[in-house]
Structure formats: structure tokens, C-alpha cells
Coordinates of C-alpha atoms and ligand atoms in Angstrom, one line a residue:
M1 CA -11.0 -8.6 11.0
R2 CA -8.2 -10.5 12.7
I3 CA -5.0 -11.3 10.9
L4 CA -2.2 -13.7 12.1
L5 CA 1.3 -12.9 10.7
L6 CA 3.8 -15.7 10.9
G7 CA 7.6 -15.0 10.7
A8 CA 7.3 -11.6 11.9
N9 CA 10.9 -11.1 12.4
G10 CA 12.1 -11.5 8.7
Q11 CA 12.4 -8.7 6.4
V12 CA 9.0 -9.3 4.6
G13 CA 7.5 -9.9 8.3
H14 CA 9.1 -6.9 9.7
A15 CA 7.8 -4.6 7.1
L16 CA 4.2 -6.2 7.4
R17 CA 4.2 -5.2 10.9
E18 CA 3.9 -1.6 9.6
A19 CA 1.5 -2.4 6.9
L20 CA -1.0 -4.8 8.4
P21 CA -2.4 -2.9 11.4
A22 CA -4.4 -0.5 9.2
L23 CA -6.4 -3.5 8.1
G24 CA -7.4 -4.9 11.7
E25 CA -6.4 -6.7 14.6
L26 CA -2.7 -7.9 14.0
A27 CA -1.5 -11.0 16.2
C28 CA 2.3 -11.8 15.3
A29 CA 4.0 -15.0 15.5
T30 CA 7.7 -15.8 15.4
R31 CA 9.9 -19.0 15.8
G32 CA 10.8 -18.3 19.4
G33 CA 7.7 -16.3 20.5
R34 CA 9.4 -12.9 20.8
L35 CA 9.6 -10.2 18.3
S36 CA 13.1 -8.6 17.4
D37 CA 12.2 -5.7 19.9
G38 CA 12.1 -8.4 23.0
T39 CA 8.1 -8.0 22.9
S40 CA 6.4 -11.5 23.6
C41 CA 4.0 -12.6 20.7
E42 CA 2.8 -16.1 19.5
R43 CA 5.0 -19.0 18.9
A44 CA 5.1 -20.6 15.5
D45 CA 7.9 -23.1 14.9
F46 CA 7.6 -24.3 11.2
D47 CA 10.1 -27.2 12.4
Q48 CA 6.8 -28.4 14.2
P49 CA 4.1 -28.2 11.5
D50 CA 1.7 -30.2 13.8
A51 CA 1.6 -27.3 16.3
L52 CA 0.2 -24.7 13.7
A53 CA -3.1 -26.2 13.4
P54 CA -3.9 -25.6 17.0
L55 CA -2.5 -22.1 16.8
I56 CA -4.9 -21.1 13.9
A57 CA -7.9 -22.6 15.9
R58 CA -6.9 -20.7 19.0
V59 CA -6.1 -17.3 17.4
A60 CA -9.0 -17.7 15.0
P61 CA -7.9 -15.3 12.1
D62 CA -9.7 -14.2 9.3
I63 CA -6.4 -13.9 7.4
V64 CA -3.1 -15.7 7.7
V65 CA -0.2 -14.2 6.2
N66 CA 2.9 -16.4 6.2
A67 CA 6.3 -14.7 5.9
A68 CA 8.2 -17.4 7.6
A69 CA 10.4 -19.4 5.3
Y70 CA 13.9 -21.3 5.0
T71 CA 15.6 -18.9 3.0
A72 CA 19.3 -19.7 3.1
V73 CA 19.7 -20.8 -0.6
D74 CA 23.2 -22.5 -0.3
R75 CA 22.5 -24.3 3.0
A76 CA 19.4 -25.6 1.7
E77 CA 21.3 -27.9 -0.6
D78 CA 22.6 -29.9 2.5
D79 CA 19.6 -29.2 4.6
R80 CA 17.0 -30.4 2.4
E81 CA 14.8 -32.2 4.9
A82 CA 14.4 -28.8 6.9
A83 CA 13.9 -26.7 4.0
Y84 CA 10.9 -29.1 2.7
R85 CA 9.6 -29.1 6.2
I86 CA 9.5 -25.2 6.6
N87 CA 8.7 -24.4 3.1
A88 CA 6.5 -26.9 1.9
E89 CA 5.2 -29.3 4.8
A90 CA 4.3 -26.4 7.4
P91 CA 2.4 -24.1 4.6
G92 CA 0.6 -27.3 3.7
V93 CA -0.7 -27.8 7.4
L94 CA -1.3 -24.0 7.5
A95 CA -3.4 -23.9 4.4
A96 CA -5.4 -27.2 5.5
A97 CA -6.1 -25.0 8.7
C98 CA -7.2 -21.9 6.9
A99 CA -9.3 -24.1 4.7
R100 CA -11.3 -25.6 7.5
R101 CA -12.0 -22.4 9.0
G102 CA -12.6 -20.3 5.9
A103 CA -9.7 -18.2 6.5
L104 CA -7.9 -16.5 3.6
L105 CA -3.9 -17.6 3.4
V106 CA -1.6 -15.2 2.0
H107 CA 1.6 -17.1 1.2
Y108 CA 4.9 -15.9 -0.5
S109 CA 7.2 -17.7 -2.9
T110 CA 10.1 -16.9 -5.3
D111 CA 11.4 -16.1 -8.4
Y112 CA 13.9 -19.1 -7.7
V113 CA 10.9 -21.5 -8.9
F114 CA 12.4 -20.6 -12.4
D115 CA 15.3 -21.9 -14.2
G116 CA 16.4 -18.8 -15.7
R117 CA 16.6 -19.8 -19.1
G118 CA 13.8 -17.3 -20.1
T119 CA 14.2 -14.3 -22.5
R120 CA 11.3 -12.3 -21.2
P121 CA 10.0 -11.6 -17.6
Y122 CA 8.5 -14.5 -16.3
R123 CA 4.6 -14.9 -15.9
E124 CA 2.5 -16.8 -13.5
D125 CA 1.8 -19.5 -16.1
D126 CA 5.2 -20.1 -17.2
S127 CA 6.7 -23.5 -16.4
A128 CA 8.5 -23.7 -13.2
A129 CA 11.9 -25.6 -13.1
P130 CA 13.9 -24.9 -9.9
L131 CA 17.3 -25.2 -10.1
G132 CA 18.0 -26.0 -6.3
V133 CA 16.5 -27.4 -3.3
Y134 CA 15.4 -24.0 -1.9
G135 CA 13.3 -23.2 -5.1
A136 CA 12.3 -26.7 -5.3
S137 CA 11.0 -26.6 -1.7
K138 CA 9.2 -23.2 -2.4
L139 CA 7.5 -24.7 -5.2
A140 CA 6.3 -27.9 -3.3
G141 CA 4.8 -25.3 -0.7
E142 CA 3.0 -23.6 -3.6
Q143 CA 1.7 -26.7 -4.6
A144 CA 0.6 -28.0 -1.0
V145 CA -1.3 -24.7 -0.4
R146 CA -3.3 -25.0 -3.9
A147 CA -4.0 -28.8 -3.0
A148 CA -5.7 -27.7 0.6
G149 CA -8.3 -26.2 -1.5
G150 CA -8.9 -23.3 0.7
R151 CA -8.7 -19.5 -0.1
H152 CA -5.2 -18.4 -0.8
M153 CA -3.0 -15.8 -2.3
I154 CA 0.4 -16.9 -3.6
L155 CA 2.5 -13.8 -4.2
R156 CA 6.1 -14.6 -6.0
T157 CA 8.5 -11.9 -5.0
A158 CA 12.4 -11.5 -5.8
W159 CA 15.6 -10.3 -4.6
V160 CA 14.1 -9.0 -1.5
Y161 CA 16.1 -6.3 0.4
G162 CA 15.6 -3.7 3.3
L163 CA 17.1 -1.9 6.0
H164 CA 16.1 -4.7 8.4
G165 CA 17.4 -8.4 8.5
H166 CA 20.2 -10.0 6.4
N167 CA 20.1 -9.1 2.8
F168 CA 22.3 -7.7 0.0
L169 CA 21.8 -4.1 0.7
R170 CA 22.9 -4.3 4.2
S171 CA 25.9 -6.7 3.1
I172 CA 26.8 -4.1 0.5
L173 CA 26.5 -0.9 3.0
R174 CA 28.6 -2.9 5.6
L175 CA 31.5 -3.8 2.7
A176 CA 31.4 -0.4 1.5
G177 CA 32.1 1.0 4.8
E178 CA 35.1 -1.3 5.0
R179 CA 36.6 -1.8 1.7
D180 CA 38.0 0.3 -1.5
E181 CA 36.8 -2.0 -3.9
L182 CA 33.7 -4.6 -4.2
R183 CA 33.6 -7.4 -6.7
V184 CA 29.8 -7.8 -7.5
V185 CA 28.5 -10.5 -9.8
D186 CA 27.1 -9.0 -13.2
D187 CA 25.9 -12.2 -14.9
Q188 CA 22.6 -12.8 -13.0
I189 CA 19.6 -10.7 -13.8
G190 CA 16.6 -10.0 -11.5
T191 CA 14.1 -7.4 -10.3
P192 CA 15.1 -6.1 -6.8
T193 CA 12.2 -5.5 -4.5
S194 CA 12.2 -3.6 -1.3
A195 CA 10.5 -5.8 1.8
G196 CA 8.5 -2.4 2.2
L197 CA 6.9 -2.6 -1.3
V198 CA 6.1 -6.3 -0.9
A199 CA 4.2 -5.4 2.6
R200 CA 2.5 -2.2 1.5
T201 CA 1.1 -4.1 -1.9
T202 CA 0.0 -7.0 0.3
G203 CA -1.8 -4.5 2.4
T204 CA -3.5 -3.1 -0.7
L205 CA -4.4 -6.4 -2.2
L206 CA -5.9 -7.3 1.3
T207 CA -8.4 -4.3 1.3
Q208 CA -9.7 -5.2 -2.2
Q209 CA -11.1 -8.5 -1.1
L210 CA -11.0 -10.4 -4.4
R211 CA -12.8 -13.6 -4.3
R212 CA -10.7 -15.5 -6.5
S213 CA -7.6 -17.5 -5.2
G214 CA -4.6 -17.6 -7.1
T215 CA -0.8 -16.9 -7.7
W216 CA 0.7 -13.5 -8.5
H217 CA 3.9 -11.9 -9.1
L218 CA 4.7 -8.9 -7.1
A219 CA 8.2 -7.4 -7.9
A220 CA 9.2 -3.8 -8.8
R221 CA 9.5 -3.2 -12.5
G222 CA 12.5 -3.3 -14.6
E223 CA 15.8 -5.2 -14.1
T224 CA 19.4 -5.2 -13.1
S225 CA 22.1 -7.3 -12.1
W226 CA 23.6 -7.6 -8.7
H227 CA 26.2 -5.3 -9.9
G228 CA 23.7 -2.7 -11.0
L229 CA 21.9 -2.8 -7.7
A230 CA 25.3 -2.5 -5.8
V231 CA 26.3 0.6 -7.7
S232 CA 23.0 2.2 -7.1
I233 CA 23.1 1.2 -3.4
V234 CA 26.4 2.7 -2.6
E235 CA 25.4 5.9 -4.7
H236 CA 22.3 6.3 -2.7
A237 CA 24.2 5.8 0.6
H238 CA 27.0 8.3 -0.3
A239 CA 24.5 11.1 -1.5
R240 CA 22.7 10.7 1.8
G241 CA 26.0 10.9 4.1
M242 CA 25.9 7.1 5.0
L243 CA 29.1 6.6 3.2
D244 CA 32.1 9.0 3.3
R245 CA 33.0 7.9 -0.1
I246 CA 32.0 5.8 -3.1
P247 CA 34.1 2.5 -3.2
K248 CA 35.1 0.9 -6.6
V249 CA 32.5 -1.5 -7.6
A250 CA 34.0 -4.0 -10.1
P251 CA 31.7 -6.4 -12.2
V252 CA 32.5 -10.0 -12.1
A253 CA 31.2 -13.4 -13.5
S254 CA 29.3 -15.9 -11.1
S255 CA 32.0 -18.2 -11.8
E256 CA 34.6 -16.3 -10.1
Y257 CA 32.2 -16.9 -6.8
P258 CA 31.4 -20.5 -6.8
S259 CA 28.4 -21.2 -4.7
R260 CA 26.7 -24.4 -3.2
A261 CA 23.3 -23.8 -5.1
S262 CA 23.1 -22.8 -8.6
R263 CA 21.0 -19.9 -9.2
P264 CA 18.9 -18.5 -12.1
A265 CA 20.8 -16.3 -14.6
Y266 CA 17.4 -14.5 -15.4
S267 CA 14.8 -14.5 -12.9
C268 CA 12.9 -11.5 -13.7
L269 CA 9.1 -11.5 -12.6
D270 CA 6.4 -9.9 -14.9
S271 CA 3.9 -8.2 -12.3
G272 CA 1.3 -7.1 -15.0
L273 CA -1.3 -9.6 -13.9
L274 CA -1.4 -8.2 -10.2
Q275 CA -1.1 -4.4 -11.5
R276 CA -4.0 -5.2 -14.0
E277 CA -6.4 -7.4 -11.5
F278 CA -5.9 -5.0 -8.4
L279 CA -5.2 -1.6 -10.4
T280 CA -2.2 -1.3 -8.4
P281 CA 0.6 0.4 -10.2
L282 CA 4.3 -1.0 -9.0
P283 CA 7.2 1.4 -9.1
C284 CA 10.4 0.4 -11.2
W285 CA 13.1 -1.0 -8.8
Q286 CA 15.3 2.4 -9.0
D287 CA 12.3 4.4 -7.6
D288 CA 11.4 1.6 -5.0
L289 CA 15.2 1.7 -3.7
A290 CA 15.0 5.4 -3.6
R291 CA 12.1 5.3 -1.6
V292 CA 14.0 2.8 1.0
F293 CA 16.7 5.5 1.5
D294 CA 14.5 8.5 1.7
T295 CA 12.3 6.6 4.4
E296 CA 15.6 5.9 6.3
H297 CA 16.9 9.3 5.9
G298 CA 13.7 10.7 7.1
R299 CA 14.2 8.5 10.3
R300 CA 17.3 9.7 10.8
G301 CA 16.4 13.4 10.8
Ligands
LIG1 N1 14.8 -12.7 0.7 C1 14.6 -12.9 -0.8 O1 15.5 -12.5 -1.6 C2 13.3 -13.5 -1.2 C3 13.2 -13.5 -2.8 C4 12.0 -14.2 -3.0 C5 11.0 -14.7 -2.2 N2 11.2 -14.5 -1.0 C6 10.1 -15.1 0.0 O2 9.6 -14.0 0.7 C7 9.2 -14.6 1.8 C8 10.0 -13.7 3.2 O3 11.3 -13.8 3.0 P1 12.2 -12.8 3.8 O4 13.1 -12.2 2.9 O5 11.4 -12.0 4.6 O6 13.0 -13.9 4.6 P2 13.8 -13.7 5.8 O7 14.2 -12.3 6.3 O8 14.8 -14.8 5.7 O9 12.6 -14.2 7.2 C9 12.3 -15.5 6.9 C10 11.8 -15.6 8.4 O10 11.2 -16.8 8.6 C11 11.5 -17.4 9.8 N3 11.6 -18.9 9.9 C12 12.6 -19.7 9.6 N4 12.6 -20.7 9.9 C13 11.5 -20.8 10.8 C14 10.8 -21.8 11.4 N5 11.4 -23.0 11.4 N6 10.1 -21.4 12.3 C15 9.5 -20.3 12.4 N7 10.0 -19.2 11.4 C16 11.1 -19.5 10.7 C17 12.8 -16.7 10.4 O11 12.9 -16.8 11.8 P3 14.0 -16.1 12.4 O12 14.1 -14.6 12.7 O13 13.9 -16.9 13.8 O14 15.3 -16.9 11.7 C18 12.7 -15.2 9.5 O15 12.1 -14.5 10.3 C19 9.6 -16.1 2.0 O16 8.5 -16.8 1.6 C20 10.7 -15.9 0.9 O17 10.7 -17.1 0.3 C21 12.4 -14.0 -0.3

């Protein structure tokens, strides 16, 4: 089985480079044609959607996993055209190319397709109503993938972090090393999910060869605020000697940190459908976080 991974240098893409080789022959593609370690790979620039179909025809994959996306939530508000080109137009071109050759497309989407006014974790069939350009462009991408009519799996995930790339965990670790006090918002509630969990679960789903196309939520269980996540991160880092002291982590309201894009106040995802249909239990976010630190600790010896 031949798999083409797009966006191989992103957080999820990086983790998929570890999870996917067990399933078959893996070809990686990045925007510039190089992996983060400098090795050359296929080039797939989503700013040029027309170049994607020839790539699919040449690599001839059985499965395409698309982890590339325009993920700068605030910047997207002023960069609407690029966000839609990368998050909607390019996935539509990919999905059509996959449909033509009967390949399965795995495509990631986001909790930010919801407006955050819900009172229980969002299910796949709850109405989407994105608050900002990023969420709207990702929703348009979902619709383009479905409309192409080929085999697809749309996996919506949330609050992705890991020890690679730009993300909340890395920002908190950096700031905790520099400051005595961190101020972190406590009025946005969601489900932190490690890039490793997204990648490993994707691998598990692909081994099951489900014939049905569809949309599934893929997030850890439970919920917390960014503040709650930050507290857990500094505690884990301190316990493993990555920080020499625990800084104070003060809860603050989002209104104290005005940002360009509005974000949902509550965007927990209910991943029950995925767990039932694929018989794949997902961990609570605390265990997922602990595993990320344990793995890094193990690597450092
Ligand atoms: N991060 C989150 O909290 C979160 C939450 C929910 C859902 N998701 C979804 O999960 C998926 C993976 O996200 P992630 O967290 O791994 O994002 P990420 O770390 O920001 O990685 C995104 C990747 O997309 C690539 N990319 C951006 N523009 C591109 C272009 N024009 N052509 C080719 N590649 C381009 C980036 O390439 P460069 O390395 O060259 O910049 C980067 O490697 C995305 O679909 C995202 O929407 C993420």
C-alpha cells in the first residue's frame, strides 16, 4: 500500500511520519520539498492547487493523508484569500484527484467550525457555525472534500499540541523558563489533544479499512481551559526536571487578551462515534499529556 502524506513538517504531519510507515510505503510532501531534517521529499505547495493533481497522478497513492493547512487563526482574518485557497480550494482539488483514482483521502478539520455556544461536547451532526475566517475556511474544505464524491475520512480534532512545531505546550514551556508568573485565559474550554494521539489513532483507523466515508471527531476525552492545560504542563515539566521551579499561573479572562479572531468559548468534541465504530478507546487529555512528557523523558534518557 502506498501512502502520500501532505504537510509532513507540521505538528500532526511530523507525528504521522512515525505512525504511518507501519502501514505501507510512505511518500512525504512539504511546501518546499524538504523535511525538517533537511532531507528532500515531494513538493506540494497548497498555494498552487493546480499542481496537486499531477503530484497525485505521479505518486499514485492508495491513501492520501492531508495534514497541511493554514492554521494561523488570527492572521487568517486579514488573509482570507490564502486561508480559503489552502484550507478549501486545495483540499477540493486533492479530493477530486483522489476520487478519479479511487484513493482514500484522510483530511483533518477543526473544533473551530463550531460557534462555542453548545453546552455539551459537539457531535459530528451538530450544526457548524464558525466564528472566524480560519474555521469558515476549514468548513469550506470539509464541504469540498465531501462534494468531490470520492472515499474520504474527515477527522475533526482540537487544541493540538506536541513537542514539535509551534503550539501552546512549547510556548508555555518557553515562557515558564523566562518568567515568574504566566497569565493564561480560563474562559475558553476545549479538549487538548496531542499530535501523537491524532497520528496514532489515524494509523489505527487506516488498518481497519472501513468502507464508509464520513466525518469523525478525534480528540482526547474530558475538558479543560487553556489555564488548566498550562498548570498541568508546568507541573509535568517540573516533575521531570525540565523546569527548575514552577511559576505562578494566573487565570485571566479572554477580554484581557484581545485577539484579531473570535474563538469559541466552548469547543469540546464528543469522539464517541469514532470510539464505537472503530473500537478504539481514546485517553483522557491528562493521560495523553502525561504520555507526551513520558515519551520525551524516555528520549532524553
Ligand atoms: N493546531 C491545532 O490546534 C489544530 C486544532 C484543530 C484542528 N487542527 C487541524 O489539524 C491539521 C494539522 O494541523 P497542525 O496542528 O499539524 O498544523 P501546523 O503545525 O500549523 O502544520 C500545518 C502544516 O501545513 C503546512 N502548510 C501551510 N501552508 C501551506 C502551503 N501553502 N502549502 C503546503 N503546506 C502548507 C505548513 O507548512 P510549513 O511547515 O512550511 O509552514 C505546516 O507544515 C490541520 O488540518 C488543522 O487545521 C489543528
